Amino acid sequence: MREALRHRLHKLQDRTTMAQQLSLLMGLVCIVGLGAVALASARLSEREVTSRIQQDMAMTAQTLADRLDMDMFERYREIKILSSMRPLEGIWEGDPALLRSVLDQLQVSMKHFAWIGFARPDGIVVAASQGMLEGASVAARPWFKDGRDGPAVGDVHEAILLAKLLQASPSNEPERFVDISFPVRDSNGRMLGVLGAHLAFRWAEGLRKTTLTGKPGTEVSVLTRNGKVLLGAGIDTTPFAPARVAAMGRAVSGAFVDDPGGKRMLTGFAIADGEQDYPGLGWIVVARQDSAVAFASAYTLAATIIGLGAVVLVVCVALAAWLAARISRPLQTLTHAADEIGRNPHVTMLPRLRGSLEVMHLTGALRALLRRLGSQEQRFVQFSQKHDEDIAALRELADTDPLTGLMNRRSFLAVADVALESARSLGGLGILMADIDHFKQVNDTYGHAAGDAVIRQVAAIFGGALRAHDRVARFGGEEFVALLQDTDEAAMMALAERIRGTIGTTQVVFEGQNITVTVSIGAALAQDRDRDVDEIIERADLGLYEAKNSGRNRVSLALRPDSRAA
């Protein structure tokens, strides 16, 4: 009996020793596996982070390229509209002093232009803003020669003669300009001259700095189509080889990794290729970030995780070897109970096991862990709900003007495109474009806070006057655009007059002061020949210009040229 008992004890001891050895061996295998997995994970993480940062750089470059194209389109459209305004037809060949006064007034609202001038067909400048270059010949200038044949846009350059007449730049950098010119013709098509404008390129620096907001360590540059830096670090240098520049031009947008001076840079790029009828100048927007900066925090975190993982693994192996001989049988019970928890949804807790103190402690710890997991699961559900709410709030912010709560330009255009398609079969569609008269005087007299109050008041009147299925947006500054569905010309004009009258008779009370403002409104009705909603908006914009030039505080209906002819 003793021999049998001793045999059983030896056999149990041998099993315990074997279990400990197997535990130690498995621990060593796990340590080696952890190292291999850590290295593989680090390599995969580096690739993932590289791809993500390259995508972020490409998106940053694309954002700035789109903003450059959009702003250039707005400047291009301003000169285009000015050159074709019929109310100015008698002024081009009239008194130069009167024409100069008109150009001076236009430059006040078109702040980005350093110079606006009109030259006769022989190249002599008849009138210009602030009288600059009047009487001078611009016949040899590319903007004049190209402007005689049709709309023209010149790339960034230095205008030495004009720069001497302007105040020096605060940074003492050479003044550079983008030229925009259009031929001016009378109603019979006779050439009257060329309207030219020099856009100060320093406006683009503001867009570049805005793009860099919240992106530390990122470099953003604007290059010519030939690869020379126009904006950013190293102006007039060529940071990329001609082959790379040609490849970027063919790809339009994308990302790559380059090594200037041995420094690994993650680079994204996008081509500013124009907007609508603005042809674009082929500028290349480049966003770059040093990989050492991009991966610094990731490397530190990875090293910390590997170190902690190794320590935890060693501790776990030691505990496993010590516990293997003592709790193998209770562990089977615990394993079975845990398996039931995974298979049976009605079983959510481990049973209370009696036995050694260690088993009781382990059972209590696992039960507490399950309770904490239940709490964490509830927290995860709450976190997921909060995340969904935050995403919805962010989407609303992306589609809303923060000052007025109205739609912004992007969300309005998306809705308007869908509405135009529906209007072709269901009913008429109208566009109202409104602009607060003399808004700059409100800001100058009462302050920008009062100007914001005026904008909110006008937005509230617009929103209150429209039907539930109509839409109104703030396009920027003091400009509003309304989309009227299922309407006709009479209803549209009546609504516009009612809005104009309500705004004109409503006073804005700000800090004890009564402020009276008026609005000018341009109206346009969708026609079958309209290709897209932008044509209707442009026509309403022409109506707005007509209302402004006819004395303000009025509504002007703009028709298609072919409709007027009919």
Coordinates of C-alpha atoms in Angstrom, one line a residue, residues 16-405:
T16 CA 4.1 18.3 -11.9
T17 CA 7.7 18.6 -12.9
M18 CA 6.9 17.9 -16.5
A19 CA 4.1 20.5 -16.4
Q20 CA 6.5 23.1 -15.0
Q21 CA 9.1 22.3 -17.7
L22 CA 6.5 22.5 -20.4
S23 CA 5.3 25.9 -18.9
L24 CA 8.9 27.2 -19.0
L25 CA 9.4 26.0 -22.5
M26 CA 6.1 27.5 -23.6
G27 CA 7.2 30.8 -21.9
L28 CA 10.4 30.8 -23.9
V29 CA 8.5 30.1 -27.1
C30 CA 6.1 32.9 -26.3
I31 CA 9.0 35.4 -25.6
V32 CA 10.5 34.6 -29.0
G33 CA 7.1 34.8 -30.7
L34 CA 6.4 38.1 -29.0
G35 CA 9.7 39.5 -30.4
A36 CA 8.8 38.3 -33.9
V37 CA 5.3 39.6 -33.7
A38 CA 6.5 42.9 -32.4
L39 CA 9.0 43.3 -35.2
A40 CA 6.4 42.3 -37.8
S41 CA 3.8 44.6 -36.2
A42 CA 6.3 47.5 -36.2
R43 CA 6.9 47.0 -39.9
L44 CA 3.2 46.8 -40.7
S45 CA 2.5 49.8 -38.5
E46 CA 5.2 51.8 -40.2
R47 CA 3.7 51.0 -43.6
E48 CA 0.2 51.9 -42.3
V49 CA 1.3 55.2 -40.8
T50 CA 3.3 56.0 -43.9
S51 CA 0.2 55.4 -46.1
R52 CA -2.0 57.4 -43.7
I53 CA 0.3 60.4 -43.5
Q54 CA 0.8 60.3 -47.3
Q55 CA -3.0 60.4 -47.7
D56 CA -3.2 63.2 -45.2
M57 CA -0.5 65.2 -47.1
A58 CA -2.4 64.5 -50.4
M59 CA -5.6 65.7 -48.9
T60 CA -3.9 68.8 -47.5
A61 CA -2.5 69.6 -50.9
Q62 CA -5.8 68.9 -52.6
T63 CA -7.6 71.2 -50.2
L64 CA -5.3 74.1 -50.9
A65 CA -5.4 73.5 -54.6
D66 CA -9.2 73.5 -54.6
R67 CA -9.3 76.8 -52.5
L68 CA -6.8 78.4 -54.9
D69 CA -8.9 77.4 -57.9
M70 CA -12.1 78.5 -56.2
D71 CA -10.7 81.9 -55.2
M72 CA -9.1 82.5 -58.7
F73 CA -12.5 81.5 -60.2
E74 CA -14.2 84.2 -58.1
R75 CA -11.6 86.8 -59.1
Y76 CA -11.8 85.7 -62.8
R77 CA -15.6 85.9 -62.7
E78 CA -15.6 89.4 -61.1
I79 CA -13.5 90.8 -64.0
K80 CA -15.6 88.8 -66.5
I81 CA -18.9 90.3 -65.2
L82 CA -17.4 93.8 -65.1
S83 CA -16.2 93.6 -68.7
S84 CA -19.7 92.6 -70.0
M85 CA -21.9 94.9 -67.9
R86 CA -24.2 96.7 -70.3
P87 CA -24.8 99.7 -67.8
L88 CA -21.1 100.6 -68.3
E89 CA -21.2 100.5 -72.1
G90 CA -21.5 104.3 -72.4
I91 CA -18.7 104.9 -69.8
W92 CA -15.9 103.0 -71.5
E93 CA -15.5 105.7 -74.2
G94 CA -16.8 108.6 -72.1
D95 CA -15.2 110.8 -69.6
P96 CA -12.0 109.2 -68.2
A97 CA -12.5 110.8 -64.8
L98 CA -15.9 109.2 -64.5
L99 CA -14.5 105.8 -65.6
R100 CA -11.6 106.2 -63.0
S101 CA -14.2 106.9 -60.3
V102 CA -16.1 103.7 -61.2
L103 CA -12.9 101.7 -61.1
D104 CA -11.9 103.2 -57.8
Q105 CA -15.3 102.2 -56.3
L106 CA -15.0 98.7 -57.7
Q107 CA -11.5 98.2 -56.2
V108 CA -12.9 99.1 -52.7
S109 CA -15.1 95.9 -52.9
M110 CA -12.6 93.9 -54.9
K111 CA -9.8 94.2 -52.3
H112 CA -7.5 91.5 -53.7
F113 CA -6.8 93.5 -56.9
A114 CA -3.9 95.9 -56.7
W115 CA -4.8 97.6 -60.0
I116 CA -7.8 97.7 -62.4
G117 CA -7.5 99.6 -65.7
F118 CA -9.0 100.0 -69.1
A119 CA -6.9 100.4 -72.2
R120 CA -7.9 101.4 -75.7
P121 CA -7.4 99.0 -78.6
D122 CA -4.0 100.8 -79.3
G123 CA -2.8 99.9 -75.8
I124 CA -3.0 103.4 -74.1
V125 CA -4.4 103.2 -70.6
V126 CA -7.5 105.5 -70.6
A127 CA -8.4 105.2 -66.9
A128 CA -7.3 103.1 -63.9
S129 CA -7.8 102.7 -60.2
Q130 CA -6.0 105.5 -58.3
G131 CA -5.0 106.9 -61.7
M132 CA -2.0 104.6 -61.9
L133 CA -0.4 104.0 -65.3
E134 CA -3.0 106.4 -67.0
G135 CA -1.6 107.6 -70.3
A136 CA 1.0 104.8 -70.4
S137 CA 1.2 102.3 -73.2
V138 CA 0.7 98.6 -72.3
A139 CA 0.6 97.4 -75.9
A140 CA 3.6 95.2 -75.4
R141 CA 2.3 93.6 -72.1
P142 CA 1.1 90.0 -72.5
W143 CA -2.1 90.6 -70.6
F144 CA -3.1 93.3 -73.1
K145 CA -2.2 91.4 -76.2
D146 CA -3.9 88.2 -75.0
G147 CA -6.9 90.2 -73.7
R148 CA -7.6 91.6 -77.2
D149 CA -8.2 88.1 -78.5
G150 CA -10.3 86.8 -75.6
P151 CA -10.3 86.1 -71.8
A152 CA -6.7 85.7 -70.5
V153 CA -5.0 84.8 -67.2
G154 CA -1.3 85.3 -66.7
D155 CA 0.9 83.4 -64.3
V156 CA 2.6 84.9 -61.2
H157 CA 5.2 87.5 -62.1
E158 CA 6.7 90.8 -61.0
A159 CA 5.3 94.0 -62.5
I160 CA 8.2 96.4 -61.8
L161 CA 6.5 99.5 -63.1
L162 CA 3.3 98.9 -61.1
A163 CA 5.2 97.8 -58.0
K164 CA 7.0 101.2 -57.9
L165 CA 3.6 103.0 -57.7
L166 CA 2.3 100.8 -54.9
Q167 CA 3.4 101.0 -51.2
A168 CA 6.2 98.7 -50.3
S169 CA 5.4 95.2 -49.0
P170 CA 5.8 95.0 -45.2
S171 CA 8.1 91.9 -45.7
N172 CA 10.2 93.8 -48.3
E173 CA 9.6 90.9 -50.7
P174 CA 9.1 91.8 -54.4
E175 CA 5.4 92.4 -55.2
R176 CA 4.0 89.7 -57.5
F177 CA 0.8 89.6 -59.5
V178 CA -1.6 87.4 -61.5
D179 CA -3.0 89.2 -64.5
I180 CA -6.7 88.8 -65.6
S181 CA -7.9 90.5 -68.8
F182 CA -11.1 90.5 -70.9
P183 CA -11.9 92.3 -74.2
V184 CA -14.6 94.9 -73.8
R185 CA -17.1 95.2 -76.7
D186 CA -20.3 97.2 -77.3
S187 CA -23.6 95.7 -78.0
N188 CA -22.7 95.5 -81.7
G189 CA -19.6 93.5 -81.0
R190 CA -17.3 96.5 -81.7
M191 CA -14.0 96.3 -79.8
L192 CA -13.8 99.1 -77.3
G193 CA -10.6 98.1 -75.5
V194 CA -9.2 95.7 -72.9
L195 CA -10.1 95.6 -69.2
G196 CA -7.2 94.4 -67.2
A197 CA -6.7 93.7 -63.5
H198 CA -3.6 92.8 -61.5
L199 CA -4.3 90.4 -58.6
A200 CA -1.8 90.7 -55.7
F201 CA -0.5 87.2 -55.2
R202 CA 0.1 87.7 -51.5
W203 CA -3.6 86.8 -51.1
A204 CA -2.6 83.2 -51.6
E205 CA -0.3 83.2 -48.5
G206 CA -3.4 83.6 -46.3
L207 CA -4.9 80.5 -47.8
R208 CA -1.6 78.6 -47.3
K209 CA -1.4 79.6 -43.6
T210 CA -5.0 78.5 -43.1
T211 CA -4.3 75.1 -44.6
L212 CA -1.4 74.7 -42.1
T213 CA -3.6 75.3 -39.1
G214 CA -3.5 72.3 -36.8
K215 CA -0.8 70.5 -38.8
P216 CA 2.5 71.0 -36.9
G217 CA 5.6 69.9 -38.8
T218 CA 3.9 70.1 -42.2
E219 CA 5.4 72.1 -45.1
V220 CA 3.1 73.4 -47.8
S221 CA 4.3 75.0 -51.1
V222 CA 2.8 76.1 -54.4
L223 CA 4.9 75.5 -57.5
T224 CA 4.5 76.6 -61.1
R225 CA 3.7 73.9 -63.7
N226 CA 7.5 73.8 -64.3
G227 CA 8.3 73.1 -60.7
K228 CA 9.6 76.5 -59.5
V229 CA 8.4 77.5 -56.0
L230 CA 5.8 80.4 -56.1
L231 CA 4.8 80.2 -52.4
G232 CA 6.4 78.7 -49.3
A233 CA 10.0 78.1 -48.4
G234 CA 12.6 78.6 -51.1
I235 CA 10.8 80.9 -53.5
D236 CA 12.1 80.7 -57.1
T237 CA 14.0 77.4 -56.3
T238 CA 13.2 74.1 -58.0
P239 CA 13.0 71.4 -55.2
F240 CA 12.1 68.5 -57.6
A241 CA 13.8 67.0 -60.6
P242 CA 12.1 67.7 -64.0
A243 CA 11.1 64.0 -64.3
R244 CA 9.3 64.2 -60.9
V245 CA 7.5 67.4 -61.9
A246 CA 6.4 65.9 -65.2
A247 CA 5.1 62.8 -63.3
M248 CA 3.1 65.0 -60.9
G249 CA 1.6 66.8 -63.8
R250 CA 0.4 63.6 -65.4
A251 CA -0.9 62.1 -62.2
V252 CA -2.9 65.3 -61.2
S253 CA -2.8 64.2 -57.5
G254 CA -1.1 61.6 -55.4
A255 CA 1.7 60.9 -52.9
F256 CA 5.2 59.7 -52.8
V257 CA 8.4 59.5 -50.6
D258 CA 11.5 61.5 -51.5
D259 CA 14.9 61.9 -49.8
P260 CA 16.1 65.5 -50.3
G261 CA 19.5 65.8 -48.6
G262 CA 19.1 62.4 -47.0
K263 CA 15.9 63.4 -45.2
R264 CA 13.0 61.1 -45.8
M265 CA 9.9 63.2 -46.6
L266 CA 6.3 62.0 -47.0
T267 CA 4.9 64.1 -49.8
G268 CA 1.4 64.6 -51.2
F269 CA 0.6 66.8 -54.2
A270 CA -2.4 68.1 -56.2
I271 CA -2.7 70.1 -59.4
A272 CA -4.8 73.3 -59.4
D273 CA -6.4 72.7 -62.8
G274 CA -9.1 75.4 -62.8
E275 CA -12.8 75.8 -61.9
Q276 CA -15.6 76.0 -64.4
D277 CA -14.7 78.4 -67.1
Y278 CA -11.5 79.6 -65.3
P279 CA -8.8 77.6 -67.1
G280 CA -6.3 77.2 -64.3
L281 CA -2.6 77.9 -64.4
G282 CA -1.4 74.3 -63.6
W283 CA 0.0 75.2 -60.2
I284 CA 1.3 72.3 -58.2
V285 CA 0.4 72.3 -54.5
V286 CA 2.8 70.1 -52.4
A287 CA 2.4 69.1 -48.7
R288 CA 5.3 67.4 -47.0
Q289 CA 6.2 66.0 -43.6
D290 CA 9.5 64.7 -42.2
S291 CA 9.1 60.9 -41.5
A292 CA 11.2 61.3 -38.3
V293 CA 8.7 63.8 -37.0
A294 CA 5.7 61.7 -38.2
F295 CA 6.9 58.5 -36.5
A296 CA 8.5 59.8 -33.3
S297 CA 5.5 59.2 -31.1
A298 CA 4.7 55.9 -32.7
Y299 CA 8.2 54.6 -32.2
T300 CA 8.2 55.6 -28.5
L301 CA 4.8 54.0 -28.0
A302 CA 5.8 50.8 -29.7
A303 CA 9.0 50.5 -27.6
T304 CA 7.0 51.0 -24.4
I305 CA 4.4 48.4 -25.4
I306 CA 7.1 45.8 -26.3
G307 CA 8.9 46.4 -22.9
L308 CA 5.7 46.2 -20.9
G309 CA 4.6 43.1 -22.8
A310 CA 7.9 41.4 -22.2
V311 CA 7.7 42.1 -18.4
V312 CA 4.2 40.9 -18.2
L313 CA 5.0 37.8 -20.2
V314 CA 7.9 36.8 -17.9
V315 CA 5.7 37.3 -14.8
C316 CA 2.9 35.3 -16.4
V317 CA 5.3 32.4 -17.2
A318 CA 6.6 32.3 -13.7
L319 CA 3.1 32.3 -12.2
A320 CA 2.0 29.6 -14.7
A321 CA 4.9 27.3 -13.6
W322 CA 4.1 27.8 -10.0
L323 CA 0.4 27.2 -10.4
A324 CA 0.5 24.3 -12.8
A325 CA 0.9 21.6 -10.1
R326 CA -1.6 23.1 -7.6
I327 CA -4.6 24.2 -9.6
S328 CA -4.8 21.9 -12.6
R329 CA -8.0 20.2 -11.4
P330 CA -9.9 23.3 -10.3
L331 CA -8.9 24.9 -13.5
Q332 CA -10.8 22.3 -15.5
T333 CA -13.9 23.2 -13.6
L334 CA -13.2 26.9 -14.3
T335 CA -12.5 26.1 -17.9
H336 CA -15.8 24.3 -18.3
A337 CA -17.7 27.1 -16.6
A338 CA -16.0 29.7 -18.8
D339 CA -16.8 27.6 -21.8
E340 CA -20.5 27.7 -20.8
I341 CA -20.3 31.5 -20.5
G342 CA -19.1 31.7 -24.1
R343 CA -21.7 29.2 -25.4
N344 CA -24.8 29.8 -23.2
P345 CA -26.1 33.5 -23.1
H346 CA -28.0 32.8 -19.9
V347 CA -24.7 32.0 -18.0
T348 CA -22.9 35.2 -17.1
M349 CA -20.9 34.4 -14.0
L350 CA -18.5 31.7 -12.8
P351 CA -19.6 29.5 -9.8
R352 CA -18.0 29.9 -6.4
L353 CA -15.4 27.1 -6.0
R354 CA -14.2 25.7 -2.7
G355 CA -10.8 24.3 -2.3
S356 CA -7.4 25.8 -1.7
L357 CA -7.0 29.5 -0.9
E358 CA -5.4 30.2 -4.3
V359 CA -8.3 28.6 -6.1
M360 CA -10.7 30.7 -4.1
H361 CA -8.8 33.8 -4.8
L362 CA -8.6 33.0 -8.5
T363 CA -12.3 32.3 -8.6
G364 CA -13.1 35.6 -6.9
A365 CA -10.7 37.5 -9.2
L366 CA -12.3 36.0 -12.3
R367 CA -15.8 36.8 -11.0
A368 CA -14.7 40.4 -10.4
L369 CA -13.2 40.5 -13.8
L370 CA -16.4 39.4 -15.4
R371 CA -18.3 42.1 -13.5
R372 CA -15.8 44.7 -14.7
L373 CA -16.2 43.4 -18.2
G374 CA -19.9 43.8 -17.9
S375 CA -19.4 47.4 -16.7
Q376 CA -16.9 48.1 -19.5
E377 CA -19.4 46.6 -22.1
Q378 CA -22.0 49.1 -20.9
R379 CA -19.4 51.9 -21.1
F380 CA -18.5 50.8 -24.6
V381 CA -22.2 51.0 -25.6
Q382 CA -22.4 54.5 -24.1
F383 CA -19.1 55.5 -25.8
S384 CA -20.4 54.2 -29.2
Q385 CA -23.6 56.2 -28.8
K386 CA -21.6 59.3 -27.9
H387 CA -19.3 58.7 -30.9
D388 CA -22.4 58.5 -33.3
E389 CA -23.7 61.7 -31.8
D390 CA -20.4 63.5 -32.2
I391 CA -20.2 62.3 -35.9
A392 CA -23.7 63.7 -36.5
A393 CA -22.7 67.0 -34.9
L394 CA -19.6 67.2 -37.0
R395 CA -21.6 66.6 -40.2
E396 CA -24.0 69.3 -39.2
L397 CA -21.1 71.7 -38.6
A398 CA -19.6 70.9 -42.0
D399 CA -22.9 71.8 -43.8
T400 CA -23.8 74.9 -41.7
D401 CA -22.7 78.5 -41.6
P402 CA -21.5 79.1 -38.0
L403 CA -22.7 82.7 -37.8
T404 CA -26.3 82.3 -39.1
G405 CA -27.1 78.6 -38.8

